[in-house]
Amino acid sequence: MNKIEHIGIAVKDLEKSNEIFAALFGKSHYKMEEVESEGVKTSFFQVGSNKVELLEGTNENSPISKFIEKKGEGVHHIAFSVDDILSEVARLKKEGFIVLNEIPKKGADNKLVVFLHPKSTNGVLIELCQEIA
Ligand code: ZN
């Protein structure tokens, strides 16, 4: 596993939060993207060598909408970049972590992503991501 690639933050209103985080970081987001399969709209900020991803659910069944309903807005996941997502998944399964989707899916920002269940990681949703070549 390599560096933290981004931190995902669940928000209710992406437009409003874009303004808040632009003020916080002193610069605007560099892209917005909708991932229809996940029911989310995202925006990305580059902060030094890391990124911050804001996520808004686009319908009430979206994992983000459900998260906000249960826990309110806030940090939703931490994403780590990996070189070989399939071998990382195999390694982590062997270590006993619960993998939410064993087959990597296409996430935002041109990445293949796999999530680990927070039950097996002290309550933190972990995303593995590998840049699509
Ligand atoms: Zn993410």
PDB file of C-alpha atoms and ligand atoms in Angstrom:
ATOM      1  CA  MET A   1       0.000   0.000   0.000  1.00  0.00           C
ATOM      2  CA  ASN A   2       1.356   3.426  -0.905  1.00  0.00           C
ATOM      3  CA  LYS A   3       0.471   6.908   0.227  1.00  0.00           C
ATOM      4  CA  ILE A   4      -2.913   8.300   1.160  1.00  0.00           C
ATOM      5  CA  GLU A   5      -4.399   9.134  -2.216  1.00  0.00           C
ATOM      6  CA  HIS A   6      -7.364  11.096  -0.927  1.00  0.00           C
ATOM      7  CA  ILE A   7      -9.721  11.599   1.963  1.00  0.00           C
ATOM      8  CA  GLY A   8     -13.429  11.327   1.165  1.00  0.00           C
ATOM      9  CA  ILE A   9     -15.862  13.648   2.919  1.00  0.00           C
ATOM     10  CA  ALA A  10     -19.637  13.147   2.769  1.00  0.00           C
ATOM     11  CA  VAL A  11     -21.557  16.378   2.222  1.00  0.00           C
ATOM     12  CA  LYS A  12     -25.222  17.269   1.830  1.00  0.00           C
ATOM     13  CA  ASP A  13     -24.788  20.050  -0.693  1.00  0.00           C
ATOM     14  CA  LEU A  14     -21.810  19.755  -3.019  1.00  0.00           C
ATOM     15  CA  GLU A  15     -22.113  23.293  -4.411  1.00  0.00           C
ATOM     16  CA  LYS A  16     -22.102  24.836  -0.968  1.00  0.00           C
ATOM     17  CA  SER A  17     -19.290  22.604   0.249  1.00  0.00           C
ATOM     18  CA  ASN A  18     -17.197  23.426  -2.817  1.00  0.00           C
ATOM     19  CA  GLU A  19     -17.279  27.044  -1.662  1.00  0.00           C
ATOM     20  CA  ILE A  20     -16.408  26.163   1.934  1.00  0.00           C
ATOM     21  CA  PHE A  21     -13.451  23.996   0.968  1.00  0.00           C
ATOM     22  CA  ALA A  22     -12.257  26.440  -1.696  1.00  0.00           C
ATOM     23  CA  ALA A  23     -12.115  29.062   1.045  1.00  0.00           C
ATOM     24  CA  LEU A  24     -10.345  26.611   3.360  1.00  0.00           C
ATOM     25  CA  PHE A  25      -7.685  25.542   0.850  1.00  0.00           C
ATOM     26  CA  GLY A  26      -7.375  28.883  -0.941  1.00  0.00           C
ATOM     27  CA  LYS A  27      -8.166  27.341  -4.309  1.00  0.00           C
ATOM     28  CA  SER A  28     -11.021  25.797  -6.233  1.00  0.00           C
ATOM     29  CA  HIS A  29     -11.726  22.159  -6.925  1.00  0.00           C
ATOM     30  CA  TYR A  30     -10.094  20.940 -10.120  1.00  0.00           C
ATOM     31  CA  LYS A  31     -12.846  18.643 -11.260  1.00  0.00           C
ATOM     32  CA  MET A  32     -16.370  17.424 -10.642  1.00  0.00           C
ATOM     33  CA  GLU A  33     -17.576  14.015 -11.654  1.00  0.00           C
ATOM     34  CA  GLU A  34     -20.731  11.966 -11.260  1.00  0.00           C
ATOM     35  CA  VAL A  35     -20.404   8.218 -10.668  1.00  0.00           C
ATOM     36  CA  GLU A  36     -23.863   7.053 -11.610  1.00  0.00           C
ATOM     37  CA  SER A  37     -23.369   3.428 -10.552  1.00  0.00           C
ATOM     38  CA  GLU A  38     -22.630   4.629  -7.000  1.00  0.00           C
ATOM     39  CA  GLY A  39     -25.249   7.360  -6.909  1.00  0.00           C
ATOM     40  CA  VAL A  40     -22.725  10.083  -6.105  1.00  0.00           C
ATOM     41  CA  LYS A  41     -21.521  13.417  -7.354  1.00  0.00           C
ATOM     42  CA  THR A  42     -17.938  14.176  -6.426  1.00  0.00           C
ATOM     43  CA  SER A  43     -15.512  17.040  -6.559  1.00  0.00           C
ATOM     44  CA  PHE A  44     -11.761  16.923  -6.053  1.00  0.00           C
ATOM     45  CA  PHE A  45      -9.306  19.349  -4.502  1.00  0.00           C
ATOM     46  CA  GLN A  46      -5.557  19.003  -4.780  1.00  0.00           C
ATOM     47  CA  VAL A  47      -3.906  19.834  -1.478  1.00  0.00           C
ATOM     48  CA  GLY A  48      -0.156  19.415  -1.700  1.00  0.00           C
ATOM     49  CA  SER A  49       0.473  15.833  -2.742  1.00  0.00           C
ATOM     50  CA  ASN A  50      -2.917  14.663  -1.427  1.00  0.00           C
ATOM     51  CA  LYS A  51      -6.461  15.112  -2.585  1.00  0.00           C
ATOM     52  CA  VAL A  52      -9.735  15.718  -0.851  1.00  0.00           C
ATOM     53  CA  GLU A  53     -12.863  14.239  -2.417  1.00  0.00           C
ATOM     54  CA  LEU A  54     -16.260  15.683  -1.537  1.00  0.00           C
ATOM     55  CA  LEU A  55     -19.197  13.332  -2.103  1.00  0.00           C
ATOM     56  CA  GLU A  56     -22.900  14.094  -2.327  1.00  0.00           C
ATOM     57  CA  GLY A  57     -25.512  11.365  -2.792  1.00  0.00           C
ATOM     58  CA  THR A  58     -27.693  11.786  -5.860  1.00  0.00           C
ATOM     59  CA  ASN A  59     -30.544   9.677  -4.511  1.00  0.00           C
ATOM     60  CA  GLU A  60     -31.682   8.426  -1.122  1.00  0.00           C
ATOM     61  CA  ASN A  61     -30.370   4.898  -1.719  1.00  0.00           C
ATOM     62  CA  SER A  62     -26.872   6.159  -2.356  1.00  0.00           C
ATOM     63  CA  PRO A  63     -24.321   4.926   0.209  1.00  0.00           C
ATOM     64  CA  ILE A  64     -23.455   8.582   0.849  1.00  0.00           C
ATOM     65  CA  SER A  65     -27.059   9.554   1.580  1.00  0.00           C
ATOM     66  CA  LYS A  66     -27.374   6.606   3.954  1.00  0.00           C
ATOM     67  CA  PHE A  67     -24.102   7.493   5.659  1.00  0.00           C
ATOM     68  CA  ILE A  68     -25.245  11.095   6.248  1.00  0.00           C
ATOM     69  CA  GLU A  69     -28.607   9.909   7.514  1.00  0.00           C
ATOM     70  CA  LYS A  70     -26.895   7.715  10.110  1.00  0.00           C
ATOM     71  CA  LYS A  71     -23.836   9.718  11.040  1.00  0.00           C
ATOM     72  CA  GLY A  72     -24.220  13.174   9.581  1.00  0.00           C
ATOM     73  CA  GLU A  73     -21.743  14.910   7.324  1.00  0.00           C
ATOM     74  CA  GLY A  74     -18.043  14.274   7.810  1.00  0.00           C
ATOM     75  CA  VAL A  75     -15.104  12.063   6.958  1.00  0.00           C
ATOM     76  CA  HIS A  76     -16.433   9.091   5.012  1.00  0.00           C
ATOM     77  CA  HIS A  77     -13.354   7.173   3.875  1.00  0.00           C
ATOM     78  CA  ILE A  78      -9.600   7.218   3.502  1.00  0.00           C
ATOM     79  CA  ALA A  79      -8.202   6.066   0.169  1.00  0.00           C
ATOM     80  CA  PHE A  80      -4.760   4.552  -0.299  1.00  0.00           C
ATOM     81  CA  SER A  81      -3.125   4.121  -3.656  1.00  0.00           C
ATOM     82  CA  VAL A  82      -1.892   0.661  -4.573  1.00  0.00           C
ATOM     83  CA  ASP A  83       0.161  -0.575  -7.513  1.00  0.00           C
ATOM     84  CA  ASP A  84      -1.631  -3.886  -7.975  1.00  0.00           C
ATOM     85  CA  ILE A  85      -5.137  -3.860  -6.574  1.00  0.00           C
ATOM     86  CA  LEU A  86      -5.826  -7.573  -7.146  1.00  0.00           C
ATOM     87  CA  SER A  87      -2.761  -8.760  -5.259  1.00  0.00           C
ATOM     88  CA  GLU A  88      -3.523  -6.273  -2.437  1.00  0.00           C
ATOM     89  CA  VAL A  89      -7.070  -7.634  -2.189  1.00  0.00           C
ATOM     90  CA  ALA A  90      -5.718 -11.186  -2.009  1.00  0.00           C
ATOM     91  CA  ARG A  91      -3.190 -10.188   0.665  1.00  0.00           C
ATOM     92  CA  LEU A  92      -5.761  -8.327   2.782  1.00  0.00           C
ATOM     93  CA  LYS A  93      -8.274 -11.170   2.565  1.00  0.00           C
ATOM     94  CA  LYS A  94      -5.594 -13.516   3.850  1.00  0.00           C
ATOM     95  CA  GLU A  95      -5.054 -11.086   6.743  1.00  0.00           C
ATOM     96  CA  GLY A  96      -8.742 -11.399   7.587  1.00  0.00           C
ATOM     97  CA  PHE A  97     -10.084  -8.068   6.341  1.00  0.00           C
ATOM     98  CA  ILE A  98     -13.600  -7.987   4.956  1.00  0.00           C
ATOM     99  CA  VAL A  99     -13.559  -6.873   1.335  1.00  0.00           C
ATOM    100  CA  LEU A 100     -16.804  -5.225   0.211  1.00  0.00           C
ATOM    101  CA  ASN A 101     -16.256  -5.739  -3.515  1.00  0.00           C
ATOM    102  CA  GLU A 102     -13.635  -8.258  -4.534  1.00  0.00           C
ATOM    103  CA  ILE A 103     -13.909  -7.295  -8.150  1.00  0.00           C
ATOM    104  CA  PRO A 104     -12.546  -3.759  -8.455  1.00  0.00           C
ATOM    105  CA  LYS A 105     -15.057  -1.268  -9.786  1.00  0.00           C
ATOM    106  CA  LYS A 106     -14.582   1.922 -11.697  1.00  0.00           C
ATOM    107  CA  GLY A 107     -14.628   4.834  -9.281  1.00  0.00           C
ATOM    108  CA  ALA A 108     -14.206   8.555  -9.762  1.00  0.00           C
ATOM    109  CA  ASP A 109     -10.977  10.130 -11.013  1.00  0.00           C
ATOM    110  CA  ASN A 110      -9.998   7.316 -13.378  1.00  0.00           C
ATOM    111  CA  LYS A 111      -9.437   4.726 -10.660  1.00  0.00           C
ATOM    112  CA  LEU A 112     -10.210   1.089 -10.003  1.00  0.00           C
ATOM    113  CA  VAL A 113     -11.463   0.895  -6.444  1.00  0.00           C
ATOM    114  CA  VAL A 114     -12.113  -1.678  -3.748  1.00  0.00           C
ATOM    115  CA  PHE A 115     -13.560  -0.954  -0.318  1.00  0.00           C
ATOM    116  CA  LEU A 116     -12.838  -2.707   2.974  1.00  0.00           C
ATOM    117  CA  HIS A 117     -15.657  -3.055   5.470  1.00  0.00           C
ATOM    118  CA  PRO A 118     -15.252  -0.668   8.428  1.00  0.00           C
ATOM    119  CA  LYS A 119     -16.120  -3.570  10.745  1.00  0.00           C
ATOM    120  CA  SER A 120     -12.698  -5.030  10.071  1.00  0.00           C
ATOM    121  CA  THR A 121     -10.782  -1.726  10.220  1.00  0.00           C
ATOM    122  CA  ASN A 122     -11.819  -0.142  13.519  1.00  0.00           C
ATOM    123  CA  GLY A 123     -14.721   1.733  12.015  1.00  0.00           C
ATOM    124  CA  VAL A 124     -12.831   3.372   9.152  1.00  0.00           C
ATOM    125  CA  LEU A 125     -13.995   2.759   5.610  1.00  0.00           C
ATOM    126  CA  ILE A 126     -10.832   2.114   3.586  1.00  0.00           C
ATOM    127  CA  GLU A 127     -10.670   2.511  -0.173  1.00  0.00           C
ATOM    128  CA  LEU A 128      -7.890   1.000  -2.241  1.00  0.00           C
ATOM    129  CA  CYS A 129      -7.374   2.670  -5.567  1.00  0.00           C
ATOM    130  CA  GLN A 130      -5.271   1.973  -8.563  1.00  0.00           C
ATOM    131  CA  GLU A 131      -4.879   4.426 -11.400  1.00  0.00           C
ATOM    132  CA  ILE A 132      -6.300   3.052 -14.649  1.00  0.00           C
ATOM    133  CA  ALA A 133      -3.420   3.048 -17.120  1.00  0.00           C
TER     134      ALA A 133
HETATM  135 ZN    ZN B   1     -12.771   7.974  -2.641  1.00  0.00          ZN
END
